[in-house]
mmCIF file of C-alpha atoms in Angstrom:
data_model
loop_
_atom_site.group_PDB
_atom_site.id
_atom_site.type_symbol
_atom_site.label_atom_id
_atom_site.label_comp_id
_atom_site.label_asym_id
_atom_site.label_seq_id
_atom_site.Cartn_x
_atom_site.Cartn_y
_atom_site.Cartn_z
ATOM 1 C CA MET A 88 0.015 -0.026 0.009
ATOM 2 C CA LYS A 89 1.258 3.461 -0.922
ATOM 3 C CA VAL A 90 -0.179 6.565 0.705
ATOM 4 C CA SER A 91 0.197 9.949 -0.882
ATOM 5 C CA GLY A 92 -0.275 13.264 1.011
ATOM 6 C CA PHE A 93 -0.896 16.508 -0.664
ATOM 7 C CA THR A 94 -1.648 20.199 -0.032
ATOM 8 C CA PHE A 95 -1.250 23.622 -1.593
ATOM 9 C CA LEU A 96 0.362 26.704 -0.078
ATOM 10 C CA ARG A 97 0.977 30.269 -0.918
ATOM 11 C CA ASN A 98 2.381 32.931 1.508
ATOM 12 C CA GLY A 99 2.052 30.509 4.326
ATOM 13 C CA THR A 100 4.562 32.397 6.554
ATOM 14 C CA MET A 101 3.044 35.788 5.884
ATOM 15 C CA LEU A 102 -0.412 34.446 6.762
ATOM 16 C CA GLY A 103 0.657 32.626 9.889
ATOM 17 C CA TYR A 104 -0.129 29.106 8.867
ATOM 18 C CA PRO A 105 1.482 26.260 10.810
ATOM 19 C CA TYR A 106 2.218 24.705 7.367
ATOM 20 C CA LEU A 107 5.550 23.208 8.290
ATOM 21 C CA GLU A 108 3.981 21.494 11.324
ATOM 22 C CA SER A 109 1.204 20.264 9.092
ATOM 23 C CA LEU A 110 3.670 18.765 6.597
ATOM 24 C CA ARG A 111 5.667 17.126 9.270
ATOM 25 C CA SER A 112 2.585 15.479 10.669
ATOM 26 C CA LEU A 113 1.510 14.392 7.217
ATOM 27 C CA LEU A 114 4.832 12.690 6.729
ATOM 28 C CA GLN A 115 4.120 10.457 9.722
ATOM 29 C CA VAL A 116 1.536 8.687 7.550
ATOM 30 C CA CYS A 117 2.574 9.187 3.971
ATOM 31 C CA ASP A 118 5.026 7.641 1.555
ATOM 32 C CA GLU A 119 5.071 10.789 -0.485
ATOM 33 C CA VAL A 120 3.791 14.409 -0.042
ATOM 34 C CA VAL A 121 3.035 16.529 -3.015
ATOM 35 C CA VAL A 122 3.011 20.294 -2.202
ATOM 36 C CA ALA A 123 1.740 22.807 -4.835
ATOM 37 C CA ILE A 124 3.286 26.121 -3.859
ATOM 38 C CA GLY A 125 1.985 29.242 -5.544
ATOM 39 C CA LYS A 126 4.317 32.014 -6.268
ATOM 40 C CA SER A 127 4.652 33.833 -2.871
ATOM 41 C CA GLU A 128 5.770 37.022 -1.399
ATOM 42 C CA ASP A 129 7.522 35.400 1.468
ATOM 43 C CA ASP A 130 9.850 32.373 2.183
ATOM 44 C CA THR A 131 7.189 29.624 1.913
ATOM 45 C CA LEU A 132 9.041 27.797 -0.853
ATOM 46 C CA ALA A 133 12.389 28.024 0.852
ATOM 47 C CA GLN A 134 10.847 26.832 4.172
ATOM 48 C CA VAL A 135 9.288 23.748 2.599
ATOM 49 C CA ARG A 136 12.569 22.965 0.823
ATOM 50 C CA SER A 137 14.380 23.279 4.155
ATOM 51 C CA LEU A 138 12.467 20.253 5.498
ATOM 52 C CA ASN A 139 14.876 18.241 3.291
ATOM 53 C CA ASP A 140 12.714 15.125 3.121
ATOM 54 C CA PRO A 141 13.029 13.022 -0.055
ATOM 55 C CA ARG A 142 9.396 12.157 0.165
ATOM 56 C CA ILE A 143 8.324 15.788 -0.485
ATOM 57 C CA ARG A 144 7.697 16.703 -4.067
ATOM 58 C CA ILE A 145 7.237 20.380 -4.767
ATOM 59 C CA ILE A 146 5.200 21.710 -7.719
ATOM 60 C CA GLU A 147 5.631 25.479 -8.224
ATOM 61 C CA THR A 148 2.467 27.089 -9.571
ATOM 62 C CA MET A 149 0.878 30.372 -10.627
ATOM 63 C CA TRP A 150 -2.547 31.287 -9.255
ATOM 64 C CA ASN A 151 -5.283 32.490 -11.603
ATOM 65 C CA GLU A 152 -5.664 36.000 -10.132
ATOM 66 C CA GLY A 153 -8.890 36.588 -12.161
ATOM 67 C CA MET A 154 -10.675 33.612 -10.544
ATOM 68 C CA ALA A 155 -13.027 35.173 -8.025
ATOM 69 C CA GLN A 156 -15.740 32.575 -8.012
ATOM 70 C CA ARG A 157 -16.359 31.253 -4.541
ATOM 71 C CA GLY A 158 -12.772 30.308 -3.899
ATOM 72 C CA PHE A 159 -12.452 28.133 -6.959
ATOM 73 C CA VAL A 160 -8.780 28.980 -7.238
ATOM 74 C CA TYR A 161 -8.309 26.873 -4.057
ATOM 75 C CA ALA A 162 -9.883 23.938 -5.775
ATOM 76 C CA GLN A 163 -7.629 24.424 -8.815
ATOM 77 C CA GLN A 164 -4.529 24.332 -6.642
ATOM 78 C CA LYS A 165 -5.851 21.403 -4.630
ATOM 79 C CA MET A 166 -6.355 19.326 -7.854
ATOM 80 C CA ILE A 167 -2.882 20.246 -9.210
ATOM 81 C CA ALA A 168 -1.428 18.676 -6.140
ATOM 82 C CA GLN A 169 -3.809 15.632 -6.053
ATOM 83 C CA PHE A 170 -3.373 14.887 -9.774
ATOM 84 C CA ASN A 171 0.374 14.398 -9.052
ATOM 85 C CA CYS A 172 -0.250 11.849 -6.362
ATOM 86 C CA THR A 173 0.777 8.311 -7.192
ATOM 87 C CA GLY A 174 -0.443 6.337 -4.152
ATOM 88 C CA ASP A 175 -3.459 4.130 -3.586
ATOM 89 C CA TRP A 176 -4.882 6.760 -1.250
ATOM 90 C CA ALA A 177 -4.554 10.605 -1.380
ATOM 91 C CA PHE A 178 -4.493 12.282 2.006
ATOM 92 C CA TYR A 179 -5.308 16.013 1.921
ATOM 93 C CA LEU A 180 -4.391 18.385 4.747
ATOM 94 C CA GLU A 181 -4.815 22.084 4.648
ATOM 95 C CA GLY A 182 -1.955 24.309 5.867
ATOM 96 C CA ASP A 183 -3.546 24.919 9.211
ATOM 97 C CA GLU A 184 -4.446 21.211 9.974
ATOM 98 C CA VAL A 185 -2.302 18.802 11.883
ATOM 99 C CA ILE A 186 -2.384 15.083 12.745
ATOM 100 C CA HIS A 187 -1.611 13.878 16.250
ATOM 101 C CA GLU A 188 1.346 11.529 16.480
ATOM 102 C CA ASP A 189 -0.665 8.967 18.416
ATOM 103 C CA ASP A 190 -3.054 8.830 15.487
ATOM 104 C CA ALA A 191 -0.639 8.262 12.673
ATOM 105 C CA PRO A 192 -0.400 4.440 13.017
ATOM 106 C CA LYS A 193 -4.242 4.284 13.480
ATOM 107 C CA ILE A 194 -4.700 6.053 10.131
ATOM 108 C CA ARG A 195 -2.216 3.672 8.363
ATOM 109 C CA ALA A 196 -4.171 0.737 9.822
ATOM 110 C CA VAL A 197 -7.565 2.065 8.634
ATOM 111 C CA LEU A 198 -6.239 2.582 5.152
ATOM 112 C CA ALA A 199 -4.798 -0.943 4.996
ATOM 113 C CA GLN A 200 -8.063 -2.251 6.343
ATOM 114 C CA TYR A 201 -10.120 -0.700 3.526
ATOM 115 C CA LEU A 202 -7.533 -0.958 0.750
ATOM 116 C CA ASN A 203 -9.279 -3.873 -0.975
ATOM 117 C CA GLN A 204 -12.815 -2.765 -0.168
ATOM 118 C CA PRO A 205 -13.809 -0.597 -3.147
ATOM 119 C CA GLU A 206 -17.083 0.466 -1.672
ATOM 120 C CA VAL A 207 -15.050 2.689 0.681
ATOM 121 C CA GLU A 208 -13.917 5.598 -1.492
ATOM 122 C CA GLY A 209 -12.661 7.737 1.278
ATOM 123 C CA ILE A 210 -11.903 8.312 4.939
ATOM 124 C CA ALA A 211 -13.513 10.951 7.111
ATOM 125 C CA PHE A 212 -12.183 12.468 10.349
ATOM 126 C CA ASP A 213 -13.578 14.074 13.365
ATOM 127 C CA TYR A 214 -12.483 17.684 13.971
ATOM 128 C CA HIS A 215 -11.071 19.856 16.707
ATOM 129 C CA HIS A 216 -11.725 23.532 15.591
ATOM 130 C CA PHE A 217 -9.659 25.707 17.902
ATOM 131 C CA TYR A 218 -10.855 29.247 18.240
ATOM 132 C CA GLY A 219 -9.284 32.301 19.813
ATOM 133 C CA ALA A 220 -6.949 30.324 22.055
ATOM 134 C CA PRO A 221 -5.395 26.859 22.023
ATOM 135 C CA HIS A 222 -7.430 25.754 25.001
ATOM 136 C CA LEU A 223 -10.895 26.469 23.341
ATOM 137 C CA VAL A 224 -12.663 24.591 20.599
ATOM 138 C CA ALA A 225 -15.770 25.741 18.697
ATOM 139 C CA GLN A 226 -18.678 23.279 18.942
ATOM 140 C CA SER A 227 -21.703 24.220 17.030
ATOM 141 C CA PRO A 228 -23.647 23.206 13.907
ATOM 142 C CA ALA A 229 -21.822 26.081 12.200
ATOM 143 C CA TRP A 230 -18.560 24.175 12.375
ATOM 144 C CA TYR A 231 -18.305 20.884 10.569
ATOM 145 C CA ARG A 232 -17.703 18.055 13.032
ATOM 146 C CA GLN A 233 -16.596 15.588 10.414
ATOM 147 C CA GLU A 234 -14.961 15.996 7.001
ATOM 148 C CA LEU A 235 -13.462 13.815 4.344
ATOM 149 C CA ARG A 236 -9.709 14.152 4.109
ATOM 150 C CA ILE A 237 -8.581 10.982 2.322
ATOM 151 C CA ILE A 238 -9.774 9.855 -1.130
ATOM 152 C CA ARG A 239 -9.129 6.655 -3.022
ATOM 153 C CA ASN A 240 -6.701 7.719 -5.702
ATOM 154 C CA THR A 241 -8.089 5.299 -8.335
ATOM 155 C CA ILE A 242 -11.550 6.857 -8.684
ATOM 156 C CA ARG A 243 -12.772 9.733 -10.808
ATOM 157 C CA SER A 244 -12.959 12.592 -8.312
ATOM 158 C CA PHE A 245 -12.577 16.386 -8.378
ATOM 159 C CA ALA A 246 -12.821 19.224 -5.934
ATOM 160 C CA PRO A 247 -15.375 21.949 -6.651
ATOM 161 C CA ASP A 248 -13.839 23.967 -3.832
ATOM 162 C CA GLY A 249 -10.982 23.482 -1.322
ATOM 163 C CA LEU A 250 -13.110 21.722 1.234
ATOM 164 C CA PHE A 251 -14.698 18.590 -0.379
ATOM 165 C CA TRP A 252 -14.788 16.181 -3.317
ATOM 166 C CA VAL A 253 -17.319 15.071 -5.959
ATOM 167 C CA VAL A 254 -17.102 11.613 -7.430
ATOM 168 C CA MET A 255 -18.029 11.362 -11.130
ATOM 169 C CA ASP A 256 -19.026 7.804 -11.730
ATOM 170 C CA LYS A 257 -21.539 8.888 -14.312
ATOM 171 C CA ASN A 258 -20.935 11.488 -16.999
ATOM 172 C CA LYS A 259 -23.767 13.727 -16.105
ATOM 173 C CA LYS A 260 -24.130 13.652 -12.356
ATOM 174 C CA GLY A 261 -21.684 13.733 -9.426
ATOM 175 C CA ARG A 262 -22.117 12.686 -5.806
ATOM 176 C CA TYR A 263 -20.239 12.767 -2.478
ATOM 177 C CA PRO A 264 -17.708 10.054 -1.882
ATOM 178 C CA LYS A 265 -18.657 6.917 0.088
ATOM 179 C CA ALA A 266 -16.622 6.898 3.234
ATOM 180 C CA ALA A 267 -15.613 5.085 6.421
ATOM 181 C CA LEU A 268 -14.598 6.902 9.650
ATOM 182 C CA ALA A 269 -11.102 7.184 10.788
ATOM 183 C CA HIS A 270 -12.266 7.415 14.387
ATOM 184 C CA CYS A 271 -9.631 10.067 15.150
ATOM 185 C CA PRO A 272 -9.496 13.790 14.768
ATOM 186 C CA ILE A 273 -7.832 16.495 12.656
ATOM 187 C CA TYR A 274 -6.513 19.421 14.682
ATOM 188 C CA HIS A 275 -7.575 22.654 12.985
ATOM 189 C CA TYR A 276 -5.521 25.734 14.064
ATOM 190 C CA GLY A 277 -6.583 28.371 11.542
ATOM 191 C CA HIS A 278 -8.600 30.392 14.044
ATOM 192 C CA VAL A 279 -5.899 30.614 16.701
ATOM 193 C CA ARG A 280 -3.145 32.326 14.646
ATOM 194 C CA SER A 281 -2.456 35.872 15.844
ATOM 195 C CA SER A 282 -5.044 38.511 15.084
ATOM 196 C CA GLU A 283 -2.553 40.309 12.959
ATOM 197 C CA LYS A 284 -1.938 37.276 10.696
ATOM 198 C CA MET A 285 -5.671 36.579 10.494
ATOM 199 C CA GLN A 286 -6.376 40.068 9.418
ATOM 200 C CA GLU A 287 -3.725 39.795 6.657
ATOM 201 C CA LYS A 288 -5.185 36.495 5.597
ATOM 202 C CA HIS A 289 -8.625 38.190 5.271
ATOM 203 C CA ARG A 290 -7.011 40.964 3.241
ATOM 204 C CA GLN A 291 -5.309 38.596 0.761
ATOM 205 C CA VAL A 292 -8.085 36.102 0.192
ATOM 206 C CA ALA A 293 -11.174 38.336 -0.117
ATOM 207 C CA LYS A 294 -10.650 38.852 -3.893
ATOM 208 C CA TYR A 295 -11.027 35.138 -4.466
ATOM 209 C CA TRP A 296 -14.468 35.269 -3.035
ATOM 210 C CA SER A 297 -15.767 38.375 -4.844
ATOM 211 C CA HIS A 298 -15.909 40.655 -1.763
ATOM 212 C CA ALA A 299 -14.008 43.324 -0.014
ATOM 213 C CA PRO A 300 -11.768 42.397 2.969
ATOM 214 C CA LEU A 301 -13.765 42.097 6.187
ATOM 215 C CA PRO A 302 -12.307 43.406 9.403
ATOM 216 C CA HIS A 303 -11.312 40.592 11.746
ATOM 217 C CA ASP A 304 -11.930 40.551 15.428
ATOM 218 C CA TYR A 305 -11.790 37.195 17.438
ATOM 219 C CA SER A 306 -13.963 38.716 20.208
ATOM 220 C CA GLN A 307 -17.023 38.941 17.942
ATOM 221 C CA VAL A 308 -18.240 35.457 18.545
ATOM 222 C CA ASP A 309 -21.051 33.580 20.261
ATOM 223 C CA ALA A 310 -19.150 32.568 23.407
ATOM 224 C CA ASN A 311 -21.696 29.756 24.009
ATOM 225 C CA ILE A 312 -20.116 27.641 21.309
ATOM 226 C CA LEU A 313 -16.640 27.694 22.882
ATOM 227 C CA GLN A 314 -15.808 24.780 25.091
ATOM 228 C CA PRO A 315 -12.632 23.829 26.910
ATOM 229 C CA PHE A 316 -10.355 21.473 25.032
ATOM 230 C CA GLN A 317 -9.869 18.298 26.985
ATOM 231 C CA GLY A 318 -7.101 16.532 25.010
ATOM 232 C CA THR A 319 -3.452 17.206 24.247
ATOM 233 C CA HIS A 320 -2.070 19.030 21.210
ATOM 234 C CA PRO A 321 0.191 17.130 18.751
ATOM 235 C CA GLN A 322 3.823 17.535 19.737
ATOM 236 C CA VAL A 323 4.806 18.943 16.377
ATOM 237 C CA VAL A 324 2.590 21.938 16.810
ATOM 238 C CA GLN A 325 3.244 22.859 20.331
ATOM 239 C CA PRO A 326 6.322 25.187 19.585
ATOM 240 C CA TRP A 327 4.146 27.003 17.026
ATOM 241 C CA LEU A 328 1.312 27.443 19.524
ATOM 242 C CA ALA A 329 3.791 28.969 21.997
ATOM 243 C CA ALA A 330 5.220 31.342 19.534
ATOM 244 C CA MET A 331 2.400 32.160 17.070
ATOM 245 C CA ALA A 332 -0.946 31.632 18.682
ATOM 246 C CA GLU A 333 -3.209 34.524 19.717
ATOM 247 C CA THR A 334 -2.648 35.392 23.328
ATOM 248 C CA GLN A 335 -5.152 38.219 24.001
ATOM 249 C CA PHE A 336 -8.450 36.499 23.179
ATOM 250 C CA MET A 337 -11.550 37.407 25.134
ATOM 251 C CA ALA A 338 -15.103 37.131 23.852
ATOM 252 C CA ASP A 339 -17.065 40.299 23.863
ATOM 253 C CA PRO A 340 -19.706 40.012 26.591
ATOM 254 C CA ASN A 341 -21.885 42.601 24.713
ATOM 255 C CA TYR A 342 -21.698 40.816 21.388
ATOM 256 C CA ARG A 343 -25.037 40.656 19.540
ATOM 257 C CA LEU A 344 -25.755 37.389 17.761
ATOM 258 C CA THR A 345 -26.213 37.415 14.015
ATOM 259 C CA LYS A 346 -29.340 35.855 12.511
ATOM 260 C CA ARG A 347 -27.189 32.899 11.416
ATOM 261 C CA GLU A 348 -25.823 32.335 14.913
ATOM 262 C CA ARG A 349 -29.375 32.497 16.437
ATOM 263 C CA ARG A 350 -30.364 29.814 13.904
ATOM 264 C CA HIS A 351 -27.412 27.691 14.923
ATOM 265 C CA ARG A 352 -28.349 28.026 18.582
ATOM 266 C CA ILE A 353 -31.769 26.619 17.662
ATOM 267 C CA LEU A 354 -30.222 23.766 15.762
ATOM 268 C CA ALA A 355 -27.924 23.002 18.722
ATOM 269 C CA LYS A 356 -30.994 22.721 21.014
ATOM 270 C CA ILE A 357 -32.666 20.400 18.600
ATOM 271 C CA GLU A 358 -29.474 18.257 18.469
ATOM 272 C CA SER A 359 -29.421 18.124 22.241
ATOM 273 C CA LEU A 360 -33.056 17.198 22.522
ATOM 274 C CA LEU A 361 -33.196 14.593 19.792
ATOM 275 C CA GLY A 362 -29.745 13.188 19.990
ATOM 276 C CA VAL A 363 -29.021 14.006 16.329
ATOM 277 C CA GLU A 364 -26.220 15.737 14.555
ATOM 278 C CA LEU A 365 -27.204 18.423 12.091
ATOM 279 C CA THR A 366 -23.862 19.714 10.561
ATOM 280 C CA LYS A 367 -23.551 19.302 6.796
ATOM 281 C CA LYS A 368 -21.480 16.333 5.582
ATOM 282 C CA HIS A 369 -19.694 16.090 2.262
ATOM 283 C CA PHE A 370 -19.546 12.367 2.290
ATOM 284 C CA ILE A 371 -21.848 9.295 2.441
ATOM 285 C CA LYS A 372 -21.011 7.104 5.423
ATOM 286 C CA VAL A 373 -21.058 3.445 4.394
ATOM 287 C CA ILE A 374 -19.117 1.894 7.348
#
């Protein structure tokens, strides 16, 4: 069994991504890691090269600056990397996502288990979405609780955006991949980078979503969705958290909920009463 990892990056240092930590964690599982690196204004390319791991294969790319349709440029870059994977499985991690070292052998075991079961087209993970500070996680129907991150590399799939895949087993209609659960989490750190880095990210990416940059303020959040994190952070990301994570977070006690947040509160109550889970899933659970 061969497992490929892949991702895409651009201005990772400038935007405060723990991308080196993400790649190091991915290397705990993968036999090769393909990294599509867009032309950057910082040292992202040099930093990835400095990992000096023969399993890493870098593809230098140019982003389509005119592509402002719902972040489709991310899908393009994701697919450039995936289409260069040569493994039986393709494991996608975004630049702010990390695998725990305790879970790496579990993931390999799951992939081996389902290698010869073609009805399993992908593997989905639980998620820890850290928000504002490394000791807080966001738990709400607004934050996906599970997501597909591994796809079988021998099926006809594509990404309509950076988040999920569509399988085209018929020419005229696509569907979500059929998936099994990994029964371990992805650690998502995008919302604990410093406020300064997050503001810069908003400034740079807004044009790919056809809107003006929005001001960023971690304090403007429904504090009810934030819960203490009960686990341990992956070892590989702990130095980054100490050096780069936001240190001044405090939820605004006078924050007024948006209409969307009020709706999510209602959904959370329904989940609690009925014992159901109402977040959107981009996969079909088969096992």
